[in-house]
Amino acid sequence: MKPSIPKGTRDFSPAEMAKRNYIFDTIRRVFYTYGFQPIETPAMENLSTLMGKYGEEGDKLLFKVLNSGNFLEKIEDSRLKMEDSPNQASDAQTTSPSSTSLNRLAAQLCEKGLRYDLTVPFARYVVMHRDEITLPFRRFQMQPVWRADRPQRGRYREFYQCDADIVGTDSLLCEVDLVQMIDTVFRALGIRVAIHINNRKILSGIAEVIGQADKLIDITVAIDKLDKIGLENVNAELAEKGLPADAIAKLQPIILLNGTDDEKLATLRSTLASSETGLRGIEETEFILKNIHALQLQSAVILDLTLARGLNYYTGAIFEVKALDAEMGSISGGGRYDNLTGIFGLPGVSGVGISFGADRIYDVLTQLDLFPSEATEGTRVLFACFGSAEATWCLPIVSRLRQAGIATELYPDAAKMKKQMSYANARDIPYVVIVGETEMQSGNLTVKDMRSGTQATLTPDELLEKLNVCPQYADGHCD
Amino acid sequence: MKPSIPKGTRDFSPAEMAKRNYIFDTIRRVFYTYGFQPIETPAMENLSTLMGKYGEEGDKLLFKVLNSGNFLEKIEDSRLKMEDSPNQASDAQTTSPSSTSLNRLAAQLCEKGLRYDLTVPFARYVVMHRDEITLPFRRFQMQPVWRADRPQRGRYREFYQCDADIVGTDSLLCEVDLVQMIDTVFRALGIRVAIHINNRKILSGIAEVIGQADKLIDITVAIDKLDKIGLENVNAELAEKGLPADAIAKLQPIILLNGTDDEKLATLRSTLASSETGLRGIEETEFILKNIHALQLQSAVILDLTLARGLNYYTGAIFEVKALDAEMGSISGGGRYDNLTGIFGLPGVSGVGISFGADRIYDVLTQLDLFPSEATEGTRVLFACFGSAEATWCLPIVSRLRQAGIATELYPDAAKMKKQMSYANARDIPYVVIVGETEMQSGNLTVKDMRSGTQATLTPDELLEKLNVCPQYADGHCD
């Protein structure tokens, strides 16, 4: 039998792990400096927690876990008769059951499902732990999620999410904090990005002013094409989508919006003068942009009215991050939501969050060759093995290097030198230490630099110095 | 509705996460210095990979994932009729289906299951990636596993395993390496332990010599009770288990085995003289102990013939670690296996591995109060908030501290000072910075030390110094 793994899932080998950990460690370190604290939730949640939170499409994409033990126990009819089978009775073998009856049956066979994202489990967590949590609560979470999506290039059935949220306050300083944090993360990774920001309230205001609340997505999609297809075609597309001529006329200043952020906001202020919600969105955006500009971030922060992610979910600021030097969709995104935990019976918890897409960041770093060499460094010293006596002689020195924090291995077999050197090359180990009769008598080590090919005779202390560890401080470093 | 999580699973809150990460980080750091490289495998494996690898009991404890889409498609009978139902036809509602037919049905509903341990996925990984791997391969893996066990105190349905294995060599230097690594891990954690070692071949030799191969577990269980119940009762128990008198007589030197390791091995050598396997086990153990003793580990390493874990699995050395200062089962264990990957079609891959029990280590550290305070330290500086102007003034300083790697927050609302101080206390934040009119004019910060209750007026540079960061080197630290 040839083993395989489920489609859409991945093994991560050491070289990939080193790069992934570089990303996760960088993001985690920044999260900590911004005062975020980690939590973890179980991979399995009750289906009652998950169902109905991601729309009908999302429900279908949940991985459901079969009840353990006698999983048929709770099935209403122990023969598992399909509830809509009467009209199929004559043809049960060939007619497939309806999706409703499948859902009903799945619900009886399964009580648990795999986490679909980190937001719903976080909301559930906040409600369950409300008595322990001091608000505002800054939490981050980096864990895999699972979706029964059709696998394709760049889309997996298991992937990590890296989320940071601040809940329990509607202060706009949190938005400022998050935008600044996005900047810090991508600066640390060396990726130049543009941070696009918009506000759900501005979008609502636009829809309100032109009297077309249900056309919001059509409008943002059309505006987004201005650069490519020109004003005339944008207007034609809006008409095609059913917008009346007067609404399209009112939209013109917004479609043609340009200039500095201040100029854009001034135009919006006059266009949305009659919408209270719209004006609130403008004020919020002004506050955020003013404070961000004062911080002189490295990233460009762009007011982008075409940004319209998760319209049903976000209620205030929305963010999206795009890499400037690589063709890639958004590599990070988030926004403010007004009622995270209402669905679990705890109203009034507002929050704002950001999610980093580790897989896409990985692809950008690969494309731009930005992984630092230290990030992928493994073992630094390999002691070659000539036999049992030599190995025994080497062990205390191996031990001392390790205590100094240097990743060190002793090749375990007295194999041919060529094989041991190949191993060092395959593992990209920079130094090989050779100990034979001569070395055991002199107490010195023959150290081969695998990159330059040169050899040197060094005492263990000199080897430590070569590896940038002060011998005096080496011992006990690992304690 | 009141949300809950599946029984046997856990949420980890920030305080627990800090302690767990301290354990994982310590183990991971040691793994790296010993030359181990991380891999990760998917949470879901094909059931064909998992089934039959953990015994009949293990198969029952696998969490199975319902096929997505139309999961009934592959069921032989679309009505899901139980195959053994004919003789239950009259009483279908009350009779539960047999476990065989349940297994058969589950196999048709589900093709995937959740990882039950890290060993089988690792074996599958080695076979699938054999062309990329350079042997010997030193890998570690720290991921959760899932078991549908009955939850009870200390036993969970989701828990982390931390495994390190060396495969592709039968060199006993690997056993030496692992024992040394166990010592390093527990020294780093501050836990005093005894490392018990035994050898499967010695146990086989004993069974061979007394002609009772099938009574091996009974024998080790009985011998283990010597200290508690005395020789007479041990012998009585052995007789009760069906050992003939001459076998019990031959066992006496082994039951009464004591003295130094050398003395024990000498006794064994004469008792097992007629068993080739037994003598090989003695030789292996001698080599391992000799090399370990030369390294002068901190932990006691004890030859323990009563140690008999995973008899069907291990083929050479076996290890188990016990904390000396806490009542707790084994907190780490492992051993050598001769044929890891044979079941997946790749014979001849020998290996030796060790697994650290994170939950039990957590409990030991808690009992002995050994978590270092730095391990649980979160945000170090909170800037109090008096209003929008003050906040804006503080932002660049907050930013500078963060860039110096200091976890810093700005309280996001101009709440009452009492509330902000309570927040700092609840979060155990050691310093609160207060900035009002006076500070904005002078450029100095009022810094309150929350532990001593004292206040000081400091420049931002002085604050950095107080936090042990050299102001000159502070900027750009996070880049």
PDB file of N, CA and C in Angstrom, chain A residues 14-34 36 38 40 140-143 160-162 181 184-189 356 358 361-362 365 371-372 374-377, chain B residues 21 24-25 28-29 32 38 40 140 142 405 477-479:
ATOM      1  N   PRO A  14      11.224  19.997   7.141  1.00  0.00           N
ATOM      2  CA  PRO A  14      12.041  20.934   7.930  1.00  0.00           C
ATOM      3  C   PRO A  14      12.317  22.264   7.227  1.00  0.00           C
ATOM      4  N   ALA A  15      12.624  22.242   5.929  1.00  0.00           N
ATOM      5  CA  ALA A  15      12.952  23.503   5.248  1.00  0.00           C
ATOM      6  C   ALA A  15      11.740  24.434   5.225  1.00  0.00           C
ATOM      7  N   GLU A  16      10.548  23.860   4.977  1.00  0.00           N
ATOM      8  CA  GLU A  16       9.328  24.683   4.988  1.00  0.00           C
ATOM      9  C   GLU A  16       9.011  25.145   6.416  1.00  0.00           C
ATOM     10  N   MET A  17       9.177  24.238   7.364  1.00  0.00           N
ATOM     11  CA  MET A  17       8.891  24.595   8.761  1.00  0.00           C
ATOM     12  C   MET A  17       9.745  25.779   9.205  1.00  0.00           C
ATOM     13  N   ALA A  18      11.030  25.760   8.825  1.00  0.00           N
ATOM     14  CA  ALA A  18      11.921  26.849   9.240  1.00  0.00           C
ATOM     15  C   ALA A  18      11.384  28.182   8.725  1.00  0.00           C
ATOM     16  N   LYS A  19      10.933  28.191   7.461  1.00  0.00           N
ATOM     17  CA  LYS A  19      10.413  29.434   6.886  1.00  0.00           C
ATOM     18  C   LYS A  19       9.079  29.828   7.506  1.00  0.00           C
ATOM     19  N   ARG A  20       8.205  28.833   7.701  1.00  0.00           N
ATOM     20  CA  ARG A  20       6.913  29.132   8.324  1.00  0.00           C
ATOM     21  C   ARG A  20       7.119  29.655   9.747  1.00  0.00           C
ATOM     22  N   ASN A  21       8.022  29.011  10.481  1.00  0.00           N
ATOM     23  CA  ASN A  21       8.252  29.461  11.851  1.00  0.00           C
ATOM     24  C   ASN A  21       8.847  30.866  11.888  1.00  0.00           C
ATOM     25  N   TYR A  22       9.648  31.191  10.894  1.00  0.00           N
ATOM     26  CA  TYR A  22      10.170  32.557  10.811  1.00  0.00           C
ATOM     27  C   TYR A  22       9.000  33.549  10.722  1.00  0.00           C
ATOM     28  N   ILE A  23       8.013  33.219   9.892  1.00  0.00           N
ATOM     29  CA  ILE A  23       6.836  34.092   9.761  1.00  0.00           C
ATOM     30  C   ILE A  23       6.041  34.134  11.071  1.00  0.00           C
ATOM     31  N   PHE A  24       5.715  32.969  11.600  1.00  0.00           N
ATOM     32  CA  PHE A  24       4.912  32.927  12.828  1.00  0.00           C
ATOM     33  C   PHE A  24       5.645  33.611  13.995  1.00  0.00           C
ATOM     34  N   ASP A  25       6.950  33.350  14.111  1.00  0.00           N
ATOM     35  CA  ASP A  25       7.717  33.942  15.214  1.00  0.00           C
ATOM     36  C   ASP A  25       7.757  35.459  15.093  1.00  0.00           C
ATOM     37  N   THR A  26       7.921  35.952  13.865  1.00  0.00           N
ATOM     38  CA  THR A  26       7.971  37.402  13.653  1.00  0.00           C
ATOM     39  C   THR A  26       6.632  38.031  14.040  1.00  0.00           C
ATOM     40  N   ILE A  27       5.547  37.457  13.530  1.00  0.00           N
ATOM     41  CA  ILE A  27       4.229  37.998  13.841  1.00  0.00           C
ATOM     42  C   ILE A  27       3.965  37.914  15.346  1.00  0.00           C
ATOM     43  N   ARG A  28       4.312  36.773  15.939  1.00  0.00           N
ATOM     44  CA  ARG A  28       4.057  36.578  17.369  1.00  0.00           C
ATOM     45  C   ARG A  28       4.816  37.599  18.211  1.00  0.00           C
ATOM     46  N   ARG A  29       6.081  37.825  17.831  1.00  0.00           N
ATOM     47  CA  ARG A  29       6.902  38.775  18.590  1.00  0.00           C
ATOM     48  C   ARG A  29       6.276  40.176  18.530  1.00  0.00           C
ATOM     49  N   VAL A  30       5.800  40.556  17.360  1.00  0.00           N
ATOM     50  CA  VAL A  30       5.165  41.874  17.235  1.00  0.00           C
ATOM     51  C   VAL A  30       3.865  41.904  18.050  1.00  0.00           C
ATOM     52  N   PHE A  31       3.059  40.841  17.947  1.00  0.00           N
ATOM     53  CA  PHE A  31       1.819  40.774  18.741  1.00  0.00           C
ATOM     54  C   PHE A  31       2.130  41.023  20.225  1.00  0.00           C
ATOM     55  N   TYR A  32       3.167  40.360  20.726  1.00  0.00           N
ATOM     56  CA  TYR A  32       3.521  40.526  22.148  1.00  0.00           C
ATOM     57  C   TYR A  32       3.900  41.971  22.456  1.00  0.00           C
ATOM     58  N   THR A  33       4.711  42.595  21.576  1.00  0.00           N
ATOM     59  CA  THR A  33       5.133  43.961  21.905  1.00  0.00           C
ATOM     60  C   THR A  33       3.949  44.926  21.856  1.00  0.00           C
ATOM     61  N   TYR A  34       2.895  44.538  21.166  1.00  0.00           N
ATOM     62  CA  TYR A  34       1.691  45.380  21.159  1.00  0.00           C
ATOM     63  C   TYR A  34       0.723  44.993  22.284  1.00  0.00           C
ATOM     64  N   PHE A  36      -0.648  42.063  23.029  1.00  0.00           N
ATOM     65  CA  PHE A  36      -1.624  40.997  22.804  1.00  0.00           C
ATOM     66  C   PHE A  36      -1.189  39.723  23.535  1.00  0.00           C
ATOM     67  N   PRO A  38      -1.759  35.466  24.027  1.00  0.00           N
ATOM     68  CA  PRO A  38      -2.248  34.308  23.264  1.00  0.00           C
ATOM     69  C   PRO A  38      -3.346  33.537  23.996  1.00  0.00           C
ATOM     70  N   GLU A  40      -5.651  29.658  23.127  1.00  0.00           N
ATOM     71  CA  GLU A  40      -5.912  28.573  22.186  1.00  0.00           C
ATOM     72  C   GLU A  40      -7.248  27.945  22.513  1.00  0.00           C
ATOM     73  N   PHE A 140      -4.402  37.271  20.899  1.00  0.00           N
ATOM     74  CA  PHE A 140      -4.060  36.759  19.585  1.00  0.00           C
ATOM     75  C   PHE A 140      -4.178  35.256  19.583  1.00  0.00           C
ATOM     76  N   GLN A 141      -4.293  34.693  18.415  1.00  0.00           N
ATOM     77  CA  GLN A 141      -4.520  33.256  18.284  1.00  0.00           C
ATOM     78  C   GLN A 141      -3.902  32.845  16.947  1.00  0.00           C
ATOM     79  N   MET A 142      -3.052  31.817  16.980  1.00  0.00           N
ATOM     80  CA  MET A 142      -2.424  31.299  15.765  1.00  0.00           C
ATOM     81  C   MET A 142      -2.644  29.808  15.761  1.00  0.00           C
ATOM     82  N   GLN A 143      -3.628  29.361  15.018  1.00  0.00           N
ATOM     83  CA  GLN A 143      -3.955  27.948  15.012  1.00  0.00           C
ATOM     84  C   GLN A 143      -4.492  27.575  13.633  1.00  0.00           C
ATOM     85  N   TYR A 160      -3.302  27.734   8.532  1.00  0.00           N
ATOM     86  CA  TYR A 160      -3.200  28.515   9.768  1.00  0.00           C
ATOM     87  C   TYR A 160      -3.805  29.894   9.600  1.00  0.00           C
ATOM     88  N   GLN A 161      -4.478  30.357  10.652  1.00  0.00           N
ATOM     89  CA  GLN A 161      -4.846  31.770  10.731  1.00  0.00           C
ATOM     90  C   GLN A 161      -4.079  32.406  11.879  1.00  0.00           C
ATOM     91  N   CYS A 162      -3.730  33.677  11.711  1.00  0.00           N
ATOM     92  CA  CYS A 162      -3.017  34.432  12.756  1.00  0.00           C
ATOM     93  C   CYS A 162      -3.833  35.677  13.024  1.00  0.00           C
ATOM     94  N   MET A 181       0.476  48.237  13.887  1.00  0.00           N
ATOM     95  CA  MET A 181       0.999  46.874  14.070  1.00  0.00           C
ATOM     96  C   MET A 181       1.200  46.194  12.719  1.00  0.00           C
ATOM     97  N   THR A 184       4.374  47.415  11.453  1.00  0.00           N
ATOM     98  CA  THR A 184       5.525  46.820  12.151  1.00  0.00           C
ATOM     99  C   THR A 184       5.791  45.395  11.667  1.00  0.00           C
ATOM    100  N   VAL A 185       4.725  44.611  11.507  1.00  0.00           N
ATOM    101  CA  VAL A 185       4.895  43.223  11.061  1.00  0.00           C
ATOM    102  C   VAL A 185       5.568  43.180   9.694  1.00  0.00           C
ATOM    103  N   PHE A 186       5.069  43.964   8.749  1.00  0.00           N
ATOM    104  CA  PHE A 186       5.615  43.858   7.399  1.00  0.00           C
ATOM    105  C   PHE A 186       6.987  44.517   7.289  1.00  0.00           C
ATOM    106  N   ARG A 187       7.248  45.505   8.139  1.00  0.00           N
ATOM    107  CA  ARG A 187       8.583  46.068   8.187  1.00  0.00           C
ATOM    108  C   ARG A 187       9.556  44.999   8.688  1.00  0.00           C
ATOM    109  N   ALA A 188       9.136  44.283   9.752  1.00  0.00           N
ATOM    110  CA  ALA A 188      10.003  43.233  10.303  1.00  0.00           C
ATOM    111  C   ALA A 188      10.251  42.134   9.266  1.00  0.00           C
ATOM    112  N   LEU A 189       9.253  41.869   8.426  1.00  0.00           N
ATOM    113  CA  LEU A 189       9.416  40.827   7.410  1.00  0.00           C
ATOM    114  C   LEU A 189      10.118  41.345   6.152  1.00  0.00           C
ATOM    115  N   PHE A 356      -3.619  37.819   9.674  1.00  0.00           N
ATOM    116  CA  PHE A 356      -2.492  37.733   8.745  1.00  0.00           C
ATOM    117  C   PHE A 356      -2.548  36.400   8.002  1.00  0.00           C
ATOM    118  N   ALA A 358      -0.802  33.636   6.550  1.00  0.00           N
ATOM    119  CA  ALA A 358       0.554  33.075   6.587  1.00  0.00           C
ATOM    120  C   ALA A 358       0.963  32.456   5.246  1.00  0.00           C
ATOM    121  N   ILE A 361       1.763  35.223   2.747  1.00  0.00           N
ATOM    122  CA  ILE A 361       2.996  35.902   3.153  1.00  0.00           C
ATOM    123  C   ILE A 361       4.192  35.023   2.789  1.00  0.00           C
ATOM    124  N   TYR A 362       4.040  33.720   3.006  1.00  0.00           N
ATOM    125  CA  TYR A 362       5.090  32.749   2.643  1.00  0.00           C
ATOM    126  C   TYR A 362       5.410  32.870   1.150  1.00  0.00           C
ATOM    127  N   LEU A 365       7.265  36.175   0.405  1.00  0.00           N
ATOM    128  CA  LEU A 365       8.667  36.121   0.834  1.00  0.00           C
ATOM    129  C   LEU A 365       9.497  35.240  -0.093  1.00  0.00           C
ATOM    130  N   PHE A 371      13.529  35.538   2.727  1.00  0.00           N
ATOM    131  CA  PHE A 371      13.781  34.787   3.960  1.00  0.00           C
ATOM    132  C   PHE A 371      15.249  34.971   4.351  1.00  0.00           C
ATOM    133  N   PRO A 372      15.524  35.451   5.553  1.00  0.00           N
ATOM    134  CA  PRO A 372      16.925  35.631   5.955  1.00  0.00           C
ATOM    135  C   PRO A 372      17.588  34.263   6.155  1.00  0.00           C
ATOM    136  N   GLU A 374      19.584  33.164   8.405  1.00  0.00           N
ATOM    137  CA  GLU A 374      19.547  32.624   9.773  1.00  0.00           C
ATOM    138  C   GLU A 374      18.232  31.895  10.039  1.00  0.00           C
ATOM    139  N   ALA A 375      17.171  32.335   9.343  1.00  0.00           N
ATOM    140  CA  ALA A 375      15.863  31.742   9.604  1.00  0.00           C
ATOM    141  C   ALA A 375      15.846  30.264   9.242  1.00  0.00           C
ATOM    142  N   THR A 376      16.671  29.879   8.282  1.00  0.00           N
ATOM    143  CA  THR A 376      16.625  28.499   7.820  1.00  0.00           C
ATOM    144  C   THR A 376      17.836  27.687   8.296  1.00  0.00           C
ATOM    145  N   GLU A 377      18.588  28.269   9.224  1.00  0.00           N
ATOM    146  CA  GLU A 377      19.781  27.587   9.715  1.00  0.00           C
ATOM    147  C   GLU A 377      19.401  26.486  10.705  1.00  0.00           C
TER     148      GLU A 377
ATOM    149  N   ASN B  21       3.611  27.617  26.878  1.00  0.00           N
ATOM    150  CA  ASN B  21       4.636  28.018  25.912  1.00  0.00           C
ATOM    151  C   ASN B  21       6.030  27.961  26.513  1.00  0.00           C
ATOM    152  N   PHE B  24       6.866  24.297  26.073  1.00  0.00           N
ATOM    153  CA  PHE B  24       7.122  23.971  24.660  1.00  0.00           C
ATOM    154  C   PHE B  24       8.403  24.655  24.169  1.00  0.00           C
ATOM    155  N   ASP B  25       8.594  25.926  24.528  1.00  0.00           N
ATOM    156  CA  ASP B  25       9.774  26.663  24.065  1.00  0.00           C
ATOM    157  C   ASP B  25      11.051  26.025  24.610  1.00  0.00           C
ATOM    158  N   ARG B  28      11.582  22.743  22.816  1.00  0.00           N
ATOM    159  CA  ARG B  28      11.939  23.005  21.425  1.00  0.00           C
ATOM    160  C   ARG B  28      13.389  23.489  21.307  1.00  0.00           C
ATOM    161  N   ARG B  29      13.776  24.389  22.212  1.00  0.00           N
ATOM    162  CA  ARG B  29      15.139  24.916  22.180  1.00  0.00           C
ATOM    163  C   ARG B  29      16.154  23.781  22.351  1.00  0.00           C
ATOM    164  N   TYR B  32      16.384  21.635  19.227  1.00  0.00           N
ATOM    165  CA  TYR B  32      17.216  22.263  18.200  1.00  0.00           C
ATOM    166  C   TYR B  32      18.701  22.080  18.507  1.00  0.00           C
ATOM    167  N   PRO B  38      12.152  20.331  12.924  1.00  0.00           N
ATOM    168  CA  PRO B  38      10.698  20.165  13.050  1.00  0.00           C
ATOM    169  C   PRO B  38      10.028  19.724  11.750  1.00  0.00           C
ATOM    170  N   GLU B  40       5.673  19.083  10.440  1.00  0.00           N
ATOM    171  CA  GLU B  40       4.265  19.040  10.848  1.00  0.00           C
ATOM    172  C   GLU B  40       3.487  18.215   9.838  1.00  0.00           C
ATOM    173  N   PHE B 140      11.705  16.403  15.039  1.00  0.00           N
ATOM    174  CA  PHE B 140      10.789  16.537  16.176  1.00  0.00           C
ATOM    175  C   PHE B 140       9.458  17.059  15.697  1.00  0.00           C
ATOM    176  N   MET B 142       5.703  18.709  17.438  1.00  0.00           N
ATOM    177  CA  MET B 142       4.920  19.123  18.606  1.00  0.00           C
ATOM    178  C   MET B 142       3.554  19.548  18.098  1.00  0.00           C
ATOM    179  N   GLY B 405      11.389  46.441  21.720  1.00  0.00           N
ATOM    180  CA  GLY B 405      11.039  45.085  22.122  1.00  0.00           C
ATOM    181  C   GLY B 405      10.272  45.011  23.428  1.00  0.00           C
ATOM    182  N   HIS B 477      15.347  47.875  17.087  1.00  0.00           N
ATOM    183  CA  HIS B 477      15.516  46.545  17.660  1.00  0.00           C
ATOM    184  C   HIS B 477      14.564  45.534  17.032  1.00  0.00           C
ATOM    185  N   CYS B 478      13.387  46.033  16.740  1.00  0.00           N
ATOM    186  CA  CYS B 478      12.332  45.129  16.258  1.00  0.00           C
ATOM    187  C   CYS B 478      12.413  44.898  14.745  1.00  0.00           C
ATOM    188  N   ASP B 479      13.296  45.623  14.070  1.00  0.00           N
ATOM    189  CA  ASP B 479      13.345  45.480  12.598  1.00  0.00           C
ATOM    190  C   ASP B 479      13.914  44.131  12.202  1.00  0.00           C
TER     191      ASP B 479
END
